[in-house]
XYZ file of C-alpha atoms in Angstrom:
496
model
C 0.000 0.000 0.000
C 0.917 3.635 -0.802
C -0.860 7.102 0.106
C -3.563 7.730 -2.584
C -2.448 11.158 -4.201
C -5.197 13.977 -5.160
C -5.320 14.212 -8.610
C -2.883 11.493 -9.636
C -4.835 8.262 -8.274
C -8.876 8.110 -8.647
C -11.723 5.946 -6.994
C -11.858 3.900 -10.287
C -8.067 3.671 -11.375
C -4.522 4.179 -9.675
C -1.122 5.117 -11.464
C 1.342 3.075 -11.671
C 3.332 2.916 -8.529
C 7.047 3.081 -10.089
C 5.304 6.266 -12.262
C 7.849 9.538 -12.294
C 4.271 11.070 -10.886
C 3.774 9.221 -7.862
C 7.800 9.021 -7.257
C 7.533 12.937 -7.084
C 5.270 12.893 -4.343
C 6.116 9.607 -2.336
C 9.996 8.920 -0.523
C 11.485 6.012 -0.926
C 12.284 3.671 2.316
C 14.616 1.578 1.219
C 14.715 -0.413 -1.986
C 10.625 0.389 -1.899
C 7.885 3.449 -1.805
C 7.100 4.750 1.970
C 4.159 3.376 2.821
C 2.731 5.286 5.010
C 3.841 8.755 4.046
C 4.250 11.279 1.012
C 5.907 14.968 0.407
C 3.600 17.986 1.017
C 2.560 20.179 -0.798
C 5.826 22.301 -1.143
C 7.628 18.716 -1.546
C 10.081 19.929 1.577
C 8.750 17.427 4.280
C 6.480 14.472 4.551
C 3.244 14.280 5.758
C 1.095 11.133 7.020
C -1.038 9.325 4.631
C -4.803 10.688 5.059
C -5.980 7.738 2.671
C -4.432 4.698 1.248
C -4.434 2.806 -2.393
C -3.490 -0.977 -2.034
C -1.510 -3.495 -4.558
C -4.910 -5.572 -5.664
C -2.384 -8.328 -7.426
C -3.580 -10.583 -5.478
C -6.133 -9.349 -2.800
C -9.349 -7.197 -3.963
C -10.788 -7.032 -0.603
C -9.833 -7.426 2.723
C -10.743 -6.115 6.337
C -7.215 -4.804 6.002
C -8.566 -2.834 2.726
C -11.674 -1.871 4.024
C -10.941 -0.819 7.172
C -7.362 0.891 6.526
C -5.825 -1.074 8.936
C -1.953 0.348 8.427
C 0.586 2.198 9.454
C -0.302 3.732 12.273
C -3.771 1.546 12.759
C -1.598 -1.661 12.088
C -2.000 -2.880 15.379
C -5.588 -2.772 15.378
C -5.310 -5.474 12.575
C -2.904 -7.470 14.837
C -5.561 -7.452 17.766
C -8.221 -9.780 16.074
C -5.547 -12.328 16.217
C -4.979 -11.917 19.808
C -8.122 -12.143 20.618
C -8.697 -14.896 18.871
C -6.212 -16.587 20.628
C -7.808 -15.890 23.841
C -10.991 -17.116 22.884
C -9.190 -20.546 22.303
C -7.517 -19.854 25.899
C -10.704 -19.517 27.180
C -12.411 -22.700 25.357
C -9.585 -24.816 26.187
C -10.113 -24.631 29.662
C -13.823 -24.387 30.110
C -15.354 -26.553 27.312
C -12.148 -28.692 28.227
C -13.346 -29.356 31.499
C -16.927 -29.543 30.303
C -16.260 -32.218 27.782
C -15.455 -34.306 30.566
C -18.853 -33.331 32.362
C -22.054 -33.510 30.179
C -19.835 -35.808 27.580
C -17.854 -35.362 23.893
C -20.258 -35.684 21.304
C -22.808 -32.563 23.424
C -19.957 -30.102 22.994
C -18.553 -31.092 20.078
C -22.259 -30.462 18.682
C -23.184 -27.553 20.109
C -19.326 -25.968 19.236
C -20.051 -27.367 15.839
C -23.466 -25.170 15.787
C -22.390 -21.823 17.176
C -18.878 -22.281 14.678
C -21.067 -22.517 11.649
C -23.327 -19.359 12.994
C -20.460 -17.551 13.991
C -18.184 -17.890 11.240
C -20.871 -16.949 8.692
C -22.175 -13.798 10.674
C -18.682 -12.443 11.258
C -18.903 -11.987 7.598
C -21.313 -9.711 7.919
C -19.947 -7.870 10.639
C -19.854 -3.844 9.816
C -17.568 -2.276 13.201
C -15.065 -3.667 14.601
C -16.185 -4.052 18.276
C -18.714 -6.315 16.936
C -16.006 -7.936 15.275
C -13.755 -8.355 17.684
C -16.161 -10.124 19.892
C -17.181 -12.720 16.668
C -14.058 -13.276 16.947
C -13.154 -14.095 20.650
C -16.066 -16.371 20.361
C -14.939 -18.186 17.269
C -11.954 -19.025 19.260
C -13.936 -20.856 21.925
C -16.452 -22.789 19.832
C -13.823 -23.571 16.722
C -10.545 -24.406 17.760
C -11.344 -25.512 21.118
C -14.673 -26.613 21.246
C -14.413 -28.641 17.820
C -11.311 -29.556 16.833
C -9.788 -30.279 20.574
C -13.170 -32.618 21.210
C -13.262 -33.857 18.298
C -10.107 -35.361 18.618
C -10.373 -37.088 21.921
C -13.725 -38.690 20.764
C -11.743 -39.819 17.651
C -9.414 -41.238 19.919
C -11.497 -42.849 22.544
C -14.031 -45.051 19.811
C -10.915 -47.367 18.825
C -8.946 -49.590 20.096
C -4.560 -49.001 20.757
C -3.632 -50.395 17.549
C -6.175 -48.156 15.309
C -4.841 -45.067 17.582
C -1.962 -43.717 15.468
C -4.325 -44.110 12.429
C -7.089 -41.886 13.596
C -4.801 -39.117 15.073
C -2.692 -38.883 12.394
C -5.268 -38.737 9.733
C -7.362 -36.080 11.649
C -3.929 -33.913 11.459
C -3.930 -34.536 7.728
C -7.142 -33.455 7.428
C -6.290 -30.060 8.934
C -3.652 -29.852 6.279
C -6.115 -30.551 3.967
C -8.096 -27.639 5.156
C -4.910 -25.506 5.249
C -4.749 -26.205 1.297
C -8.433 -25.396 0.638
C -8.203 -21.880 2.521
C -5.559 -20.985 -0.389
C -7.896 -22.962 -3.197
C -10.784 -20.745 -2.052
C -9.120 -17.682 -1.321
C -7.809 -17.696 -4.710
C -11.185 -18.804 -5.944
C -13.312 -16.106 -4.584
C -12.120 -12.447 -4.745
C -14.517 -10.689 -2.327
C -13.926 -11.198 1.206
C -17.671 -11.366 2.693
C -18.351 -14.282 0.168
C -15.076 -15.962 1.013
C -15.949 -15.721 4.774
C -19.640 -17.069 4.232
C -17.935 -20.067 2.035
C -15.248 -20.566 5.177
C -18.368 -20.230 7.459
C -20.059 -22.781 5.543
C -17.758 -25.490 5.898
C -18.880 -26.111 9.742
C -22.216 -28.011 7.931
C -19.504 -30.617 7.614
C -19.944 -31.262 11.615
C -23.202 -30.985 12.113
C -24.022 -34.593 10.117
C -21.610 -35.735 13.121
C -24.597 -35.494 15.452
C -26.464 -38.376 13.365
C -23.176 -40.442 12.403
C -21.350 -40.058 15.422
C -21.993 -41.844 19.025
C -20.659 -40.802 22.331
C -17.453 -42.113 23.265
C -18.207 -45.272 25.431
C -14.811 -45.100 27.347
C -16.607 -42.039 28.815
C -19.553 -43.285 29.114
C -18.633 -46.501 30.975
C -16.680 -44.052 33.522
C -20.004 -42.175 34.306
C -22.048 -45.209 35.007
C -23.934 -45.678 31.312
C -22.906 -49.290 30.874
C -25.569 -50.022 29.352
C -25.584 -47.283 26.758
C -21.272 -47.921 26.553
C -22.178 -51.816 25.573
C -24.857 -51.259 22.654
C -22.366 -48.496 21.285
C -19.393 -51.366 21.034
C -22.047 -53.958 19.872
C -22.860 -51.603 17.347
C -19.160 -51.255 16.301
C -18.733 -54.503 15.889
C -21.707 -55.491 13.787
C -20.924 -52.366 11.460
C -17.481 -53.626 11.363
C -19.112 -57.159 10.166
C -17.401 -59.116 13.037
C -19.038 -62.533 14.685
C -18.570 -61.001 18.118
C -21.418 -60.288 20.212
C -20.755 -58.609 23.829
C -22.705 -60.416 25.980
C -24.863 -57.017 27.283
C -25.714 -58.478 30.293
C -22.540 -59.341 31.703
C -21.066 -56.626 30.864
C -23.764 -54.335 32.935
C -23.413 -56.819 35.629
C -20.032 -56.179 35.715
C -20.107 -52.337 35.280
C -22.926 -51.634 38.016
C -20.722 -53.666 40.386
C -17.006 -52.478 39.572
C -18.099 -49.343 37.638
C -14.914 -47.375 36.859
C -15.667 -43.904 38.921
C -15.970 -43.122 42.897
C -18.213 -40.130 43.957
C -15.670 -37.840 44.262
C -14.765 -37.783 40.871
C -17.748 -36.273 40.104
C -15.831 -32.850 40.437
C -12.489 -33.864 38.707
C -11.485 -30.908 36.213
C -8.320 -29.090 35.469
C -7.804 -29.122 39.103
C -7.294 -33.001 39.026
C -4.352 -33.245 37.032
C -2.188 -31.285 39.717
C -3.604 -33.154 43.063
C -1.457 -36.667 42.296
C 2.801 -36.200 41.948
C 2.852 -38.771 39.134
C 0.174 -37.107 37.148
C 1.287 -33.671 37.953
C 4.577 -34.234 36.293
C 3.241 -35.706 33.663
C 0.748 -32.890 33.106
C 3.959 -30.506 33.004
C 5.772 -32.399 30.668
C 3.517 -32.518 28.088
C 2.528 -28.879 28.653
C 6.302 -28.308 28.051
C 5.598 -30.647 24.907
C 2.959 -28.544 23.378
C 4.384 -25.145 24.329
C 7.701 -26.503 22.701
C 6.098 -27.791 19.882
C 4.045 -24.670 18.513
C 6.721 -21.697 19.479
C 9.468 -23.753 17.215
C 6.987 -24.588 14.590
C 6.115 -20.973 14.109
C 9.418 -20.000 14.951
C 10.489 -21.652 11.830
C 7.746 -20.271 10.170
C 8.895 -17.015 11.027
C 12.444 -17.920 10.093
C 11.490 -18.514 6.443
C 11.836 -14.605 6.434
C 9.192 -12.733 3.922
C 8.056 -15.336 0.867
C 6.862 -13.493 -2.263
C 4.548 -14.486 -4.689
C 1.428 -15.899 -4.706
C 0.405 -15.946 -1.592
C -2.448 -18.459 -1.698
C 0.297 -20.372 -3.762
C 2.692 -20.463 -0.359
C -0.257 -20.976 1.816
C -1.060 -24.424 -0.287
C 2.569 -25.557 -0.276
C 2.610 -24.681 3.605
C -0.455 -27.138 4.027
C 1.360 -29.907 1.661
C 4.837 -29.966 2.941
C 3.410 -31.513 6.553
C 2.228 -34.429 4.783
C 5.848 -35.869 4.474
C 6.069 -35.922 8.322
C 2.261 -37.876 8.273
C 3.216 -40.992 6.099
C 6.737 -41.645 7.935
C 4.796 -41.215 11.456
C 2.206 -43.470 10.315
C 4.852 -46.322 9.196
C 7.245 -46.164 12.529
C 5.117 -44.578 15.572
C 3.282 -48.766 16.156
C 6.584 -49.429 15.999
C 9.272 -47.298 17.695
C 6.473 -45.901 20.651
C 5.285 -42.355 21.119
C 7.813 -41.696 23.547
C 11.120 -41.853 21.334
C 9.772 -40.420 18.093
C 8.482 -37.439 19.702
C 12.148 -36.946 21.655
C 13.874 -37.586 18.313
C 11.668 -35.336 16.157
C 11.774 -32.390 18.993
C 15.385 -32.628 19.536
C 16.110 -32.574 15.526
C 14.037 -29.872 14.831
C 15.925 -27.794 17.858
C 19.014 -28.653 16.738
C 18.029 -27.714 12.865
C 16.638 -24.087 14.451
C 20.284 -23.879 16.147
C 22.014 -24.591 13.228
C 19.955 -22.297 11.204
C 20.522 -19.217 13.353
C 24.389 -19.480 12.369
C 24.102 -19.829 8.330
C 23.467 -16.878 6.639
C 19.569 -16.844 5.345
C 18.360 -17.234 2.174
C 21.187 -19.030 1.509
C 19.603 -22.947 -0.213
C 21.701 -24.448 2.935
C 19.665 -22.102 5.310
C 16.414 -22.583 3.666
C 16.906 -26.411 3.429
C 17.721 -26.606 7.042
C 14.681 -24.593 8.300
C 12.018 -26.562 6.209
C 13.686 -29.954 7.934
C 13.041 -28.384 10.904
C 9.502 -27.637 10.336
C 8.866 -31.272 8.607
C 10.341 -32.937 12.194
C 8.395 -30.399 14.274
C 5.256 -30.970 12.273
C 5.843 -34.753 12.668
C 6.560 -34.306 16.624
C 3.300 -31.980 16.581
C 1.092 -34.706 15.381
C 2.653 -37.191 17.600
C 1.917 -35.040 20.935
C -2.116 -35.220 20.036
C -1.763 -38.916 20.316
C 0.092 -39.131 22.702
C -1.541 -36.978 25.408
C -5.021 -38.519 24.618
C -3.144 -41.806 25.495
C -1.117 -40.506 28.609
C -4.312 -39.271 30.607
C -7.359 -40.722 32.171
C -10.967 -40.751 30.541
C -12.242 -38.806 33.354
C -9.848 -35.752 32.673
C -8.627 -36.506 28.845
C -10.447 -33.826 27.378
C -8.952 -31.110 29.945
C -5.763 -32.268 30.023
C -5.895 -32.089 25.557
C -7.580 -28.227 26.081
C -5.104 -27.589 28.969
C -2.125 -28.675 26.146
C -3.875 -26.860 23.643
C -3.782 -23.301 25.728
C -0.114 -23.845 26.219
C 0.510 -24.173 22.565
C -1.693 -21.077 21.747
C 0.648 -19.216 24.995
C 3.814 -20.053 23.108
C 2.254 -18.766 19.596
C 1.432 -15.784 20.890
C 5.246 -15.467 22.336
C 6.563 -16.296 19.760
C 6.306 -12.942 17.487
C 7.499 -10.779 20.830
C 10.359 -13.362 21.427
C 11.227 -12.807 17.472
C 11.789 -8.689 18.333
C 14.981 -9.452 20.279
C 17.011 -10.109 16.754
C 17.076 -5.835 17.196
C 20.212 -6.787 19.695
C 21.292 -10.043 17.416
C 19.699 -11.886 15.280
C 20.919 -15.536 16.412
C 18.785 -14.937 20.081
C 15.722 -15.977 18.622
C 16.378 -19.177 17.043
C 18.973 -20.161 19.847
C 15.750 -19.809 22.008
C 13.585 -21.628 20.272
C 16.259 -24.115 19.782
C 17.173 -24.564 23.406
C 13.259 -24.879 24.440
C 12.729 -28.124 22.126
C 16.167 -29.434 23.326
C 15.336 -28.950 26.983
C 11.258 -30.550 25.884
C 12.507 -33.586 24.206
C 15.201 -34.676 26.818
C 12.308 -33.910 29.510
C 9.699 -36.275 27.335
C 11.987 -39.289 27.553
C 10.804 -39.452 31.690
C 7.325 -39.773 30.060
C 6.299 -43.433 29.646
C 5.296 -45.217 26.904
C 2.146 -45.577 25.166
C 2.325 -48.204 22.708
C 0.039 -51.062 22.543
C -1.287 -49.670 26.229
C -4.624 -49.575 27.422
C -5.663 -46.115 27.664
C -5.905 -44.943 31.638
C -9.794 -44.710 32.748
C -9.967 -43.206 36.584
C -7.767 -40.291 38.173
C -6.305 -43.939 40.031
C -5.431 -44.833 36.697
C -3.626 -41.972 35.603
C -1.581 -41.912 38.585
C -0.205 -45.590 38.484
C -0.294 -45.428 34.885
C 3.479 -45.950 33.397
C 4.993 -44.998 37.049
C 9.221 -45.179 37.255
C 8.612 -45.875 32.980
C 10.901 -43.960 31.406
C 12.994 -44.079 28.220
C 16.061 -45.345 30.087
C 14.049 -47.696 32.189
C 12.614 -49.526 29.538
C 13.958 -48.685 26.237
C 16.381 -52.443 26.816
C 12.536 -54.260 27.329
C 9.640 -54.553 24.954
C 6.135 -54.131 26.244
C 3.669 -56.770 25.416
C -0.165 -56.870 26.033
C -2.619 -59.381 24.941
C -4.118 -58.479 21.027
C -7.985 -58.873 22.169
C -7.442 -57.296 25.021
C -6.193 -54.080 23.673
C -8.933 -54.028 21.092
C -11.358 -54.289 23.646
C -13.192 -51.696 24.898
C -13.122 -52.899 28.619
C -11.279 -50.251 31.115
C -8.141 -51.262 33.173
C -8.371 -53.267 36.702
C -11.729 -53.406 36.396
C -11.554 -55.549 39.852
C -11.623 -53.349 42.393
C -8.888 -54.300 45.217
C-alpha cells in the first residue's frame, strides 16, 4: 500500500506505482515506496497518509482494505488475532473441562453449531467491536470446542492399535483444510463471500450429530454401561465381526465395579495437579505442546518474507506436513510415542540452532529450516496422540484443552520473542532451539504408550506408566494381549 495522491490516483483507477508522478510525491524507504507517508505540498517534508491505495495483485478485498488497517492503525489489525487466541484460551479450559462433564459428542455439537453461525455472521460484521467479539467467540467454539473434542472422541471409539491411524489422519485433514483456505481464497475475490464459504464449511460437523456416538470409554466411567455396551455392539456389527458382547454381563459387571468413585464427580483441570505422578506428567507434556508450537512458528517465522502468490505459499505450507504424516504413520506402532516425539523435537531444535548461524536465504539455510519444520510438524502430530493416550478418561479432554492453551501461549510469544534479533539476530532461534532441546530430553521421563490400554480413573492416571521412562525400559519390549487391547473394557476393572 501507498498514500492515494489527489489528482494522480482516482476511486476507479490508480497510477502506476514506479510512475515519475507518484515518485515525485512519495519517498522512498529503502529499496521500496514509503508506505505510510508522502511529500507535502511544497515537496520539503512528509506528511502522514490521510488515505491509502493498495496493490490488488492478489487481494481485492480485505478487512485490512476496508478498514485501513496500516501504518499507524496496524495494530488494530494485529488485535483480532490476539483475541482470537484468547478465545481458544478460554475454550480450552472451560469446554475442556466440560467435555469431561455432560460428555464429547454434546460439545462437540453444540461448538459445531455456534462455529457454523459464527463464522458466517462475522462476515457480515460492519464495526469492529462487533467484530472483535465474533471473533473471541470463534476461538472458543472452533478451535477448542471442535477440533480439541473432536479429537479425543476420535481417539477414545478405537482400540490401541487403530490409535496412530485416527490421530494422524485427523492432522492430515487439517492440512487438507490448510490447502483449501488458499484454493478458495484464490477462488473467490470478495472477502464477505469468502468468509460465508469458510463459514459454511462447519455443515460438515453438524451430520456428526447423526453419524457419530458418544465415546463409550466415557460413558462406561459415568455409570452408562448399558448405553457404553450397545455403542461397542454396534461397532462390531458395522465392522461385520461374529462377536457379540454379551450385554448383560457386561452391565453386571459395570454396576458392580463401575470405573468412577463419587468424588470424581468434580475432577477438572484441578485433578491433574492433586497426584505427583500425574502432575509431572501434566507438566511435561505442557512443556511438549508449548515446545512444539513456538518452534513450529518459529520456523515459520524464520522462512523470512516469501513473495509471490500468496495463496500459492499458503497451499505448499499445508502440503509440505504431509511428508512428516506418512513416515509417522509407518514407525510410531513401531518405535512408541515416547522416542519419536524426543527424536523429532530434539532434531528440529538442533536444525533451528544450526539455522541461526548460516546466513539466510542461503539454499543451505532454507533447506535446514524446512527440515526443521517437517520434524516439528511430525513431533506436533505425535503429541495429540500421545496426550489422549497418557491421561485418564475422566480428565482426557482437559488435560488435551489444557495442552492446547499452552501451545496457543507459546504462539502468541513467539512474534514478541522474534523482536529481540534488534540486539542479534541468532537470540531468537537459539531460544527456540534450546526450548525443544530442553522438551525432548524432559519427554523421555514420560512413559510409553504403545500397545497400552488407555488410563480410565484419576487412580489410573496416577499408576499409569509410574518409574517408565525411556532409560528404564527402552532395553525391554512391552507386550499386552491383542484382544485385550482391542477391547473396549477399562483397566483393573476388579476393584482391590
Amino acid at each position: 500500500h501507498r498514500c492515494y495522491i489527489e489528482g494522480i490516483d482516482s476511486n476507479v483507477s490508480q497510477a502506476i506505482w514506479n510512475s515519475s508522478a507518484v515518485l515525485s510525491r512519495i519517498p522512498m524507504k529503502g529499496d521500496s515506496l514509503d508506505s505510510c507517508s508522502m511529500f507535502n505540498e511544497f515537496g520539503n517534508s512528509t506528511v502522514p497518509c490521510d488515505s491509502y491505495v493498495y496493490d490488488n495483485l492478489y487481494y481485492k478485498s480485505s478487512r485490512i482494505i476496508d478498514w485501513n488497517f496500516v501504518c499507524n492503525k496496524r495494530w488494530m489489525g494485529a488485535l483480532p488475532q490476539t483475541i482470537y487466541m484468547l478465545g481458544v484460551f478460554t475454550g480450552a479450559i472451560t469446554l475442556g473441562s466440560l467435555a469431561d462433564k455432560v460428555g464429547r459428542k454434546t460439545v462437540f455439537c453444540w461448538s459445531a453449531v455456534l462455529q457454523t453461525v459464527i463464522g458466517v455472521c462475522v462476515a457480515f460484521t460492519p464495526e469492529y467491536i462487533s467484530f472483535l467479539v465474533l471473533r473471541y467467540l470463534y476461538g472458543i467454539f472452533g478451535s477448542a470446542g471442535s477440533y480439541i473434542t473432536g479429537f479425543v472422541l476420535t481417539m477414545e471409539l478405537v482400540g490401541p492399535t487403530r490409535r496412530t491411524a485416527c490421530g494422524i489422519s485427523f492432522q492430515a485433514a487439517f492440512a487438507a483444510g490448510i490447502m483449501l483456505v488458499a484454493m478458495w481464497g484464490a477462488i473467490i475475490p470478495n472477502r464477505m463471500w469468502l468468509q460465508v464459504v469458510y463459514g459454511l464449511h462447519g455443515c460438515l460437523l453438524l451430520a456428526h450429530y447423526f453419524i457419530m456416538d458418544e465415546s463409550p470409554r466415557w460413558l462406561w466411567t459415568q455409570g452408562r454401561v448399558t448405553e457404553a455396551v450397545a455403542i461397542v455392539n454396534k461397532g462390531l456389527k458395522i465392522n461385520g465381526s461374529s462377536d457379540v458382547l454379551q450385554k448383560e454381563n457386561y452391565i453386571l459387571k459395570g454396576n458392580k465395579h463401575r470405573r468412577f468413585d463419587e468424588e470424581e464427580d468434580t475432577v477438572g483441570v484441578k485433578s491433574l495437579f492433586k497426584t505427583p505422578n500425574l502432575r509431572l506428567k501434566t507438566l511435561n507434556v505442557c512443556l511438549c505442546w508449548f515446545a512444539n508450537s513456538i518452534v513450529y512458528y518459529g520456523l515459520s517465522l524464520s522462512t523470512g518474507k516469501l513473495y509471490g502468490n500468496p495463496y500459492l505459499i499458503l497451499f505448499i505450507n499445508g502440503l509440505v506436513e504431509y511428508p512428516s504424516y506418512i513416515v509417522v504413520v509407518l514407525v510410531l506402532d513401531k518405535l512408541g510415542r515416547r522416542p519419536i516425539t524426543s527424536i523429532l523435537m530434539l532434531a528440529g531444535g538442533l536444525c533451528c540452532i544450526i539455522a541461526a548461524f548460516i546466513s539466510q536465504g542461503s539454499v543451505i539455510a532454507t533447506s535446514i529450516i524446512m527440515m526443521g519444520k517437517l520434524f516439528i510438524a511430525g513431533s506436533f502430530a505425535v503429541i495429540y496422540n500421545y496426550s489422549a493416550e497418557l491421561f485418564p478418561t475422566v480428565v482426557r479432554n482437559s488435560a488435551m484443552g489444557l495442552g492446547s492453551m499452552a501451545a496457543r501461549l507459546s504462539g502468541a510469544l513467539t512474534p514478541l520473542i522474534t523482536l529481540l534479533d534488534s540486539f542479534d539476530p541468532k537470540i531468537p532461534a537459539v531460544i527456540f532451539g534450546a526450548i525443544a532441546f530442553l522438551s525432548g530430553i524432559w519427554v523421555m521421563f514420560l512413559p510409553e504408550t504403545m500397545n497400552q490400554p488407555m488410563p480410565e480413573t484419576l487412580q489410573d492416571g496416577e499408576t499409569f506408566g509410574k518409574g517408565d521412562t525411556w532409560f528404564s525400559g527402552c532395553f525391554k519390549k512391552e507386550t499386552i494381549n491383542e484382544s485385550y487391547i482391542e477391547g473396549m473394557t477399562p483397566m483393573n476393572t476388579e476393584r482391590k
